[in-house]
Short mmCIF file of C-alpha atoms in Angstrom, two decimals:
data_model
loop_
_atom_site.label_atom_id
_atom_site.label_comp_id
_atom_site.label_asym_id
_atom_site.label_seq_id
_atom_site.Cartn_x
_atom_site.Cartn_y
_atom_site.Cartn_z
CA MET Q 1 -0.35 -0.10 -0.23
CA MET Q 2 1.26 3.78 -0.87
CA ASN Q 3 -0.42 6.81 0.55
CA PHE Q 4 0.94 10.01 -2.12
CA LEU Q 5 0.29 13.39 -0.93
CA SER Q 6 2.16 16.23 -1.52
CA VAL Q 7 3.41 18.54 1.25
CA ARG Q 8 5.02 21.48 2.29
CA ARG Q 9 8.66 21.41 4.40
CA LEU Q 10 9.35 23.89 6.40
CA ASP Q 11 13.50 24.12 6.84
CA SER Q 12 14.53 22.62 10.38
CA SER Q 13 16.54 24.89 11.40
CA GLY Q 14 15.22 28.16 9.89
CA ARG Q 15 18.27 28.94 8.07
CA SER Q 16 18.95 28.32 3.90
CA SER Q 17 22.05 27.98 1.77
CA SER Q 18 22.70 28.37 -2.32
CA ILE Q 19 23.48 25.52 -3.94
CA SER Q 20 26.71 26.39 -3.96
CA SER Q 21 27.82 25.99 -0.72
CA LEU Q 22 27.41 22.30 -1.19
CA ASN Q 23 30.37 20.37 -2.65
CA THR Q 24 30.37 18.71 -5.49
CA ASN Q 25 33.13 17.33 -5.36
CA LEU Q 26 33.68 14.85 -2.48
CA TYR Q 27 37.03 12.36 -1.62
CA GLY Q 28 39.02 14.17 -4.53
CA VAL Q 29 36.38 12.56 -7.41
CA ASN Q 30 34.35 14.48 -9.46
CA LEU Q 31 30.32 12.78 -9.04
CA ASP Q 32 29.63 13.18 -12.08
CA ASP Q 33 25.99 15.25 -12.36
CA SER Q 34 25.66 13.83 -8.93
CA PHE Q 35 26.59 13.91 -5.49
CA THR Q 36 24.91 13.64 -1.41
CA SER Q 37 24.96 16.32 1.57
CA SER Q 38 24.33 15.68 5.17
CA GLY Q 39 21.15 15.80 6.22
CA SER Q 40 22.86 19.64 8.94
CA GLU Q 41 22.47 21.34 5.50
CA ASP Q 42 19.54 23.47 4.94
CA ALA Q 43 19.93 23.67 0.82
CA ILE Q 44 16.69 22.55 0.29
CA GLU Q 45 13.01 24.26 1.08
CA ASP Q 46 10.33 23.70 -1.39
CA ASP Q 47 7.76 21.70 -1.53
CA GLY Q 48 8.48 18.19 -1.97
CA VAL Q 49 6.47 14.90 -2.58
CA HIS Q 50 6.02 12.64 0.88
CA LEU Q 51 5.66 8.40 0.18
CA GLU Q 52 4.16 6.21 3.12
CA ILE Q 53 5.71 2.37 1.66
CA ASP Q 54 4.79 -0.70 2.86
CA ILE Q 55 7.68 -3.05 2.57
CA ASN Q 56 7.05 -7.02 2.67
CA ASP Q 57 8.68 -7.34 5.29
CA GLY Q 58 9.20 -11.80 4.79
CA ARG Q 59 9.28 -12.39 8.49
CA LEU Q 60 6.18 -13.93 9.78
CA GLY Q 61 5.44 -11.81 13.38
CA THR Q 62 6.69 -8.94 11.62
CA SER Q 63 5.89 -5.48 10.01
CA SER Q 64 7.93 -2.64 8.50
CA ARG Q 65 7.16 1.12 7.60
CA THR Q 66 8.94 2.99 5.12
CA ILE Q 67 8.86 6.62 4.37
CA LEU Q 68 10.19 8.22 1.28
CA ARG Q 69 10.44 11.96 0.84
CA LEU Q 70 11.04 14.17 -2.48
CA GLU Q 71 12.45 17.17 -2.31
CA PRO Q 72 13.15 20.08 -4.38
CA VAL Q 73 17.11 21.65 -4.08
CA ASP Q 74 17.00 25.31 -3.93
CA ASP Q 75 16.29 26.54 -7.72
CA ARG Q 76 18.45 23.59 -9.42
CA ASP Q 77 15.88 21.88 -11.49
CA ASP Q 78 18.58 18.88 -11.88
CA LEU Q 79 18.80 18.24 -8.75
CA ILE Q 80 16.83 16.15 -6.32
CA CYS Q 81 17.07 15.34 -2.07
CA ILE Q 82 16.35 12.02 -1.05
CA ARG Q 83 15.25 11.03 2.30
CA LEU Q 84 14.66 7.75 3.49
CA SER Q 85 13.22 7.11 6.72
CA THR Q 86 12.47 3.12 7.65
CA ASN Q 87 12.98 0.16 9.86
CA HIS Q 88 12.59 -2.46 7.34
CA HIS Q 89 15.58 -5.29 8.02
CA SER Q 90 16.99 -4.65 4.57
CA PHE Q 91 18.74 -1.42 5.02
CA SER Q 92 21.50 -0.53 7.34
CA LEU Q 93 20.54 2.93 8.40
CA LYS Q 94 17.21 3.73 9.38
CA ARG Q 95 17.20 6.97 8.46
CA SER Q 96 19.63 9.23 5.20
CA VAL Q 97 19.30 11.73 2.68
CA THR Q 98 21.06 11.98 -0.77
CA ILE Q 99 21.13 14.64 -3.50
CA ARG Q 100 20.93 12.74 -6.80
CA SER Q 101 20.61 14.31 -10.03
CA ALA Q 102 17.18 13.51 -11.81
CA ASN Q 103 20.21 12.07 -14.71
CA SER Q 104 21.27 9.37 -11.99
CA PHE Q 105 17.78 7.65 -11.66
CA TYR Q 106 18.08 6.93 -15.38
CA TYR Q 107 21.47 4.99 -14.53
CA LEU Q 108 19.53 3.34 -11.31
CA GLN Q 109 16.80 1.68 -13.44
CA GLN Q 110 19.35 1.20 -16.22
CA THR Q 111 21.32 -0.71 -13.55
CA LEU Q 112 18.46 -2.73 -11.83
CA LYS Q 113 17.46 -4.00 -15.82
CA ALA Q 114 20.59 -5.51 -16.38
CA LEU Q 115 21.69 -6.83 -12.76
CA HIS Q 116 17.54 -7.66 -13.22
CA PRO Q 117 17.16 -8.83 -16.62
CA TYR Q 118 14.27 -11.83 -15.54
CA LEU Q 119 12.22 -9.01 -13.81
CA SER Q 120 10.04 -5.67 -15.08
CA THR Q 121 11.68 -2.90 -14.39
CA PRO Q 122 10.33 -0.44 -13.15
CA SER Q 123 9.81 2.59 -15.52
CA LEU Q 124 10.79 6.47 -16.35
CA PRO Q 125 9.65 8.42 -19.63
CA PRO Q 126 12.56 9.07 -21.80
CA LYS Q 127 14.75 11.52 -20.45
CA PRO Q 128 13.53 14.73 -23.43
CA LEU Q 129 10.35 14.48 -22.29
CA LEU Q 130 11.45 15.74 -18.52
CA ILE Q 131 11.26 19.16 -19.64
CA PHE Q 132 7.95 19.39 -20.51
CA ASN Q 133 7.28 18.09 -16.82
CA SER Q 134 7.55 20.69 -14.26
CA GLN Q 135 9.69 20.14 -10.99
CA HIS Q 136 6.57 18.68 -8.74
CA ARG Q 137 5.17 16.35 -11.38
CA LYS Q 138 8.75 15.56 -11.85
CA LEU Q 139 9.21 14.27 -8.30
CA GLU Q 140 6.34 12.65 -7.83
CA ILE Q 141 7.04 10.84 -11.28
CA PHE Q 142 11.05 9.84 -10.01
CA ALA Q 143 8.95 9.13 -6.33
CA LYS Q 144 6.87 6.59 -7.71
CA PHE Q 145 10.04 4.99 -9.68
CA LEU Q 146 11.94 4.68 -6.35
CA SER Q 147 8.24 3.26 -4.40
CA SER Q 148 8.11 1.00 -7.66
CA VAL Q 149 11.39 -0.12 -7.03
CA LEU Q 150 11.53 -0.57 -3.29
CA HIS Q 151 8.35 -2.60 -3.37
CA GLU Q 152 10.21 -5.32 -5.70
CA ARG Q 153 12.07 -7.42 -2.92
CA LYS Q 154 14.88 -9.02 -5.44
CA TYR Q 155 15.43 -5.24 -4.71
CA LEU Q 156 16.25 -5.14 -2.03
CA SER Q 157 20.08 -7.07 -2.44
CA ASN Q 158 20.80 -4.87 -4.73
CA LYS Q 159 23.70 -2.39 -3.70
CA ALA Q 160 23.60 -0.89 -6.22
CA LEU Q 161 20.27 -0.01 -4.64
CA HIS Q 162 21.67 0.53 -1.50
CA LEU Q 163 24.97 2.94 -2.35
CA PHE Q 164 21.77 4.93 -5.05
CA LEU Q 165 19.99 5.40 -1.43
CA GLN Q 166 22.19 5.62 1.75
CA THR Q 167 25.47 7.21 0.79
CA GLN Q 168 27.43 9.85 -0.72
CA LEU Q 169 29.18 8.12 -3.08
CA SER Q 170 29.36 9.10 -6.55
CA LEU Q 171 27.70 7.25 -10.14
CA GLU Q 172 31.73 6.18 -10.80
CA ARG Q 173 32.50 4.90 -6.99
CA ILE Q 174 29.24 2.95 -7.53
CA GLN Q 175 29.57 1.60 -10.56
CA GLN Q 176 33.06 0.42 -9.43
CA ASN Q 177 31.20 -1.52 -6.52
CA LEU Q 178 29.47 -3.07 -9.30
CA ASP Q 179 32.90 -3.71 -11.51
CA GLY Q 180 34.28 -5.55 -8.13
CA VAL Q 181 37.47 -2.49 -8.41
CA ARG Q 182 35.72 -0.98 -4.62
CA ASP Q 183 34.14 -2.75 -2.06
CA ASP Q 184 32.26 -0.01 -0.44
CA ASP Q 185 28.77 -0.79 2.48
CA VAL Q 186 26.44 1.79 3.23
CA THR Q 187 27.76 1.91 7.27
CA THR Q 188 30.88 3.22 6.25
CA ASN Q 189 29.35 5.87 3.92
CA PRO Q 190 26.71 7.04 5.92
CA ILE Q 191 24.93 10.43 4.89
CA LEU Q 192 22.53 10.80 8.13
CA ASP Q 193 19.56 12.88 8.07
CA ARG Q 194 19.80 15.30 11.59
CA ARG Q 195 16.37 16.09 11.68
CA SER Q 196 13.75 16.25 13.98
CA ASN Q 197 11.77 13.36 14.23
CA SER Q 198 8.49 15.22 14.72
CA LYS Q 199 9.47 16.70 11.22
CA ASN Q 200 7.12 15.61 8.25
CA GLY Q 201 5.96 12.59 9.42
CA PHE Q 202 8.79 11.12 9.98
CA ASN Q 203 7.76 10.48 13.94
CA LEU Q 204 4.77 7.84 12.42
CA ILE Q 205 7.68 5.53 12.50
CA PHE Q 206 10.15 6.18 14.98
#
């Protein structure tokens, strides 16, 4: 079951900062067109899309709740903040936040398709058609895509998905993990959401 609604997010500390203050080159590696930020950054202050997702836990006598929120980053139409709050056992972090580009969602889609060819990969519109959608509509499209991904149990063991959602690693480094060049994990590269649990419905879980 998925509840889909739009909500307005107030800045958690009453501050805001320009996207230019966010470092797009971490650890000396160019992050392509995607980068991440810690929960203490305050570059997000606009309408977002909020999803409550019931992910099949797969264990008897247990249930899980997951909240996914996508938000725009300042006036950058190509950057999206992804906040995840979950008590599902598949995830190493209960709360995380990352900033990804619109193009990075297509990378994730193609990666899942290549690694799970026997599954029907959740769809995304052709890239050229994105320009005809409002910023809020784009958030809805990407939120629905991630929701569909999280509903597929076989994807929950995919390393690329976890590194995409819960770390600061660039797409290049994520691909290096898939190629066996690197061996990163979420717990050693965490991006934590340090906002109050009372904000934006996250207290529904914790």
